Amino acid sequence: MEKRILRAAVQVFARKSYHGSSIAEIAEEAGLATGTIYLYFRRKEDLLLSLFENTLRPYLHHCEPLIQALPPGLPQLRKLVELQFQFFEQDRAQARVFQIHAREVNPTLKPSISRTLAHYHQIIDRVVEAGVSSGKFSPHIDQFLARQLVFSGLDSLVTHWVLADRPYPLSRHLEPWCAMLARALGAESAFAETSPSQEQDHVG
Amino acid sequence: MEKRILRAAVQVFARKSYHGSSIAEIAEEAGLATGTIYLYFRRKEDLLLSLFENTLRPYLHHCEPLIQALPPGLPQLRKLVELQFQFFEQDRAQARVFQIHAREVNPTLKPSISRTLAHYHQIIDRVVEAGVSSGKFSPHIDQFLARQLVFSGLDSLVTHWVLADRPYPLSRHLEPWCAMLARALGAESAFAETSPSQEQDHVG
Amino acid sequence: MEKRILRAAVQVFARKSYHGSSIAEIAEEAGLATGTIYLYFRRKEDLLLSLFENTLRPYLHHCEPLIQALPPGLPQLRKLVELQFQFFEQDRAQARVFQIHAREVNPTLKPSISRTLAHYHQIIDRVVEAGVSSGKFSPHIDQFLARQLVFSGLDSLVTHWVLADRPYPLSRHLEPWCAMLARALGAESAFAETSPSQEQDHVG
Amino acid sequence: MEKRILRAAVQVFARKSYHGSSIAEIAEEAGLATGTIYLYFRRKEDLLLSLFENTLRPYLHHCEPLIQALPPGLPQLRKLVELQFQFFEQDRAQARVFQIHAREVNPTLKPSISRTLAHYHQIIDRVVEAGVSSGKFSPHIDQFLARQLVFSGLDSLVTHWVLADRPYPLSRHLEPWCAMLARALGAESAFAETSPSQEQDHVG
DNA sequence: CATGAATGAGAGTTCATTCAT
DNA sequence: GATGAATGAACTCTCATTCAT
């Protein structure tokens, strides 16, 4: 039931934004009565919060081992990007909510969201650390800056895709984007490593 | 008078978010009566729009020549980052509004905001293009991806700073961040070029 | 519930005029919360419109056959006047609203009111036409002028009664008024029919 | 100056109704500042009141002798109607205000309007009385009803004309309307007296 | 469990009116 | 006299939330 309500909420938020949506609309979308929403969620804000708890958090738990299973460096990085692209691509409405409308929310509930975010940061951090320890990435890179770069870059690509008039395959960006990130992180011969078909080695 | 109202709006928006603020609060912050706000701004939304028009746009016009005046490649890139850091650092409340609360806004007024954003994108594009033409950046980089990387990275650094409990000097990140960007863009010996004081050359 | 709200609206409009009344007052008169009004009426204007739709229109439908059932000429005319007197006399507050305050209303909703009015005009027209066809009224009278005379005369009598400090029986005017109208319409021997004493035997 | 303001008020009220107009609009129409209106009129309502005092009252004083100068009965009645048609026809915007928008006004200021109205009623009464005394009208007619008939009929004709999409000459109605009124008032051979071209005698 | 009518606080906005210039 | 910026009360309307059924 919670799932059903959250699915409805995602649809409505995606269409009309968080502040532009009313509980009544979400109830209607879910085929329920207004009051029923309140049997499962104490406040409107909780709908957003639960999206993070119920959707993003499981996704992150699902990601972690898949990434760790690969060799450090570019392979892990590529998996990270690939998984995120897949996750958002599978539900554009949900992606809209995460990328756009979850940000409308009162700062008071940011902490709850932050917890999930922190987990994501952790995953990125591990990829970076593993890359550095294994000598694949430069030892001089700043942990914090690397994380911001990886996270915000992905974030902005997804946001761009979500706002595009006509959806396009996010995966189109996978290889060149990973190559750029890898170079930023000081991966040796990042150009060589990536897509031979598209990019020639030219670094030297 | 408009300035006075906008300054008040920035303070209130920064504290309580756009949707969490009322015109009455903004008026009080400005030391005016509620109705007075409406002598200068037709709707609440116009307050946000005007921030973009009156603050961000002039800033962009101010930036452009300063950047263009420098040699292409890292110098231009560094100036771009430096100016943005300075711009936001000078008014943290305003930065909060731009980075957090301006995103709460009704999609109907996105177009107006987009225009300003497009200008910013253009500035980044020119820096990248000039770097590529002059051989400082790799000719294989994707224009669009490069722009997203530069833009979103800056964006996220500023957002992080804005949300930090205790402000810290953004400029602390200037050199290492530019180095990372430069490498991502395929700058030759990016490590060498950058800050000998902070980073040693080690790429090879 | 709608009835309850409309009854309250009539009372308040009658006391303080349409523009002088607030939704809050109407809600209080109805013993409801402000917001409840909006569950049944989308806008304040709709209260007035509904009065026409729900009160005047049914009344007209009720009138029509009663009038048509009588012989043409004075009997039909008298019935028309009598019914209208009765209709308004039964609720003076409602009469006030129809006669005085419904006219305060935004021209944009005039069309809706006009429809009801047009129906009333039609009823009058039929009485006049029937009177003419049957030879009871003069064939030379102008259809439009006759209608205006009948309608506006009734209207003004009701308005006068509604504004009077102390209500008096409208029916007092029934016979002499009908006699005047009949003469205006060229009814033969209208004088003979009416009031030497006040109302005596009258042809047949 | 008062005239100038009142002229502007008439234009604006006619366009947007009393409650739909703001003092600022009237000031703009008059080419004055908002505050200036208040040098000449204490409250918005006074604009409407003054229209009655400054326009309708002088008109009535002007009418009275012109009517009295004629022989009693139909000639006076015809003059009364003719003058009213002329008065309204000369300024349709003003007519709109008198016929439509002056009625939007708070009942509290009705008394002031009533005084002017009472004068008008008096003029009608004298025409009727003179007609009766001189034997032109029936001695059985009710003074009050006769006044209502004459007044409301004129009122409705003017209102109809004022609301018409395309103005037409009100004078078109002069003769047939007077004939109808005369018959209503019991004028002998009212049909014969009136417009031979349009109406034949047939009453007997 | 589910409903949905009812609530009522609170928002944005308008505008008659004032008054320092 | 004339101005028009400033005021602030008052209004309509929305909607998260409750609770009797």
mmCIF file of C-alpha atoms in Angstrom, chain B residues 91-177:
data_model
loop_
_atom_site.group_PDB
_atom_site.id
_atom_site.type_symbol
_atom_site.label_atom_id
_atom_site.label_comp_id
_atom_site.label_asym_id
_atom_site.label_seq_id
_atom_site.Cartn_x
_atom_site.Cartn_y
_atom_site.Cartn_z
ATOM 1 C CA ASP B 91 27.270 36.976 0.107
ATOM 2 C CA ARG B 92 26.514 33.622 1.604
ATOM 3 C CA ALA B 93 22.778 34.221 2.000
ATOM 4 C CA GLN B 94 22.547 35.103 -1.645
ATOM 5 C CA ALA B 95 24.530 32.045 -2.514
ATOM 6 C CA ARG B 96 22.104 29.915 -0.520
ATOM 7 C CA VAL B 97 19.229 31.308 -2.505
ATOM 8 C CA PHE B 98 20.873 30.700 -5.840
ATOM 9 C CA GLN B 99 22.108 27.257 -4.983
ATOM 10 C CA ILE B 100 19.197 25.922 -3.008
ATOM 11 C CA HIS B 101 16.034 27.890 -3.116
ATOM 12 C CA ALA B 102 15.904 29.150 -6.642
ATOM 13 C CA ARG B 103 15.371 25.541 -7.561
ATOM 14 C CA GLU B 104 12.094 25.370 -5.675
ATOM 15 C CA VAL B 105 10.479 27.552 -8.170
ATOM 16 C CA ASN B 106 7.550 26.927 -10.412
ATOM 17 C CA PRO B 107 8.615 25.515 -13.769
ATOM 18 C CA THR B 108 6.680 28.263 -15.514
ATOM 19 C CA LEU B 109 9.379 30.721 -14.692
ATOM 20 C CA LYS B 110 12.207 28.430 -15.471
ATOM 21 C CA PRO B 111 12.498 29.942 -18.964
ATOM 22 C CA SER B 112 13.540 33.275 -17.568
ATOM 23 C CA ILE B 113 16.089 31.626 -15.333
ATOM 24 C CA SER B 114 17.255 29.460 -18.177
ATOM 25 C CA ARG B 115 18.202 32.456 -20.225
ATOM 26 C CA THR B 116 20.676 33.525 -17.605
ATOM 27 C CA LEU B 117 21.891 29.984 -17.238
ATOM 28 C CA ALA B 118 22.393 29.699 -20.964
ATOM 29 C CA HIS B 119 24.638 32.704 -20.833
ATOM 30 C CA TYR B 120 26.715 31.034 -18.190
ATOM 31 C CA HIS B 121 26.932 27.889 -20.263
ATOM 32 C CA GLN B 122 28.110 29.975 -23.152
ATOM 33 C CA ILE B 123 30.931 31.423 -21.128
ATOM 34 C CA ILE B 124 32.065 27.966 -20.128
ATOM 35 C CA ASP B 125 31.787 26.769 -23.694
ATOM 36 C CA ARG B 126 34.061 29.543 -24.887
ATOM 37 C CA VAL B 127 36.679 28.706 -22.342
ATOM 38 C CA VAL B 128 36.597 25.089 -23.408
ATOM 39 C CA GLU B 129 36.615 25.909 -27.101
ATOM 40 C CA ALA B 130 39.472 28.339 -26.775
ATOM 41 C CA GLY B 131 41.414 25.732 -24.849
ATOM 42 C CA VAL B 132 40.816 23.153 -27.532
ATOM 43 C CA SER B 133 41.569 25.436 -30.477
ATOM 44 C CA SER B 134 44.774 26.555 -28.921
ATOM 45 C CA GLY B 135 45.821 22.970 -28.322
ATOM 46 C CA LYS B 136 45.755 23.282 -24.560
ATOM 47 C CA PHE B 137 42.836 20.890 -24.142
ATOM 48 C CA SER B 138 42.252 17.616 -25.882
ATOM 49 C CA PRO B 139 40.439 17.825 -29.201
ATOM 50 C CA HIS B 140 38.539 14.673 -28.346
ATOM 51 C CA ILE B 141 36.559 16.008 -25.467
ATOM 52 C CA ASP B 142 32.831 16.324 -25.857
ATOM 53 C CA GLN B 143 31.709 19.931 -25.688
ATOM 54 C CA PHE B 144 28.531 19.106 -23.845
ATOM 55 C CA LEU B 145 30.128 16.805 -21.315
ATOM 56 C CA ALA B 146 32.902 19.260 -20.650
ATOM 57 C CA ARG B 147 30.401 21.987 -19.934
ATOM 58 C CA GLN B 148 28.387 19.789 -17.591
ATOM 59 C CA LEU B 149 31.525 18.817 -15.757
ATOM 60 C CA VAL B 150 32.732 22.342 -15.255
ATOM 61 C CA PHE B 151 29.367 23.753 -14.397
ATOM 62 C CA SER B 152 28.082 21.063 -12.104
ATOM 63 C CA GLY B 153 31.363 20.761 -10.290
ATOM 64 C CA LEU B 154 31.429 24.418 -9.442
ATOM 65 C CA ASP B 155 27.809 24.267 -8.555
ATOM 66 C CA SER B 156 28.286 21.446 -6.121
ATOM 67 C CA LEU B 157 31.318 22.996 -4.476
ATOM 68 C CA VAL B 158 29.392 26.167 -3.851
ATOM 69 C CA THR B 159 26.393 24.260 -2.597
ATOM 70 C CA HIS B 160 28.546 22.303 -0.197
ATOM 71 C CA TRP B 161 30.077 25.480 1.108
ATOM 72 C CA VAL B 162 26.707 27.107 1.444
ATOM 73 C CA LEU B 163 25.353 24.252 3.491
ATOM 74 C CA ALA B 164 28.410 23.874 5.668
ATOM 75 C CA ASP B 165 27.840 24.635 9.310
ATOM 76 C CA ARG B 166 30.863 26.838 9.436
ATOM 77 C CA PRO B 167 31.910 28.737 6.357
ATOM 78 C CA TYR B 168 35.376 28.106 5.056
ATOM 79 C CA PRO B 169 37.319 29.883 2.307
ATOM 80 C CA LEU B 170 36.136 28.549 -1.000
ATOM 81 C CA SER B 171 39.395 29.656 -2.522
ATOM 82 C CA ARG B 172 41.060 26.797 -0.697
ATOM 83 C CA HIS B 173 39.805 24.563 -3.488
ATOM 84 C CA LEU B 174 40.849 26.778 -6.366
ATOM 85 C CA GLU B 175 44.119 25.210 -7.449
ATOM 86 C CA PRO B 176 43.458 21.512 -6.918
ATOM 87 C CA TRP B 177 40.022 21.788 -8.456
#
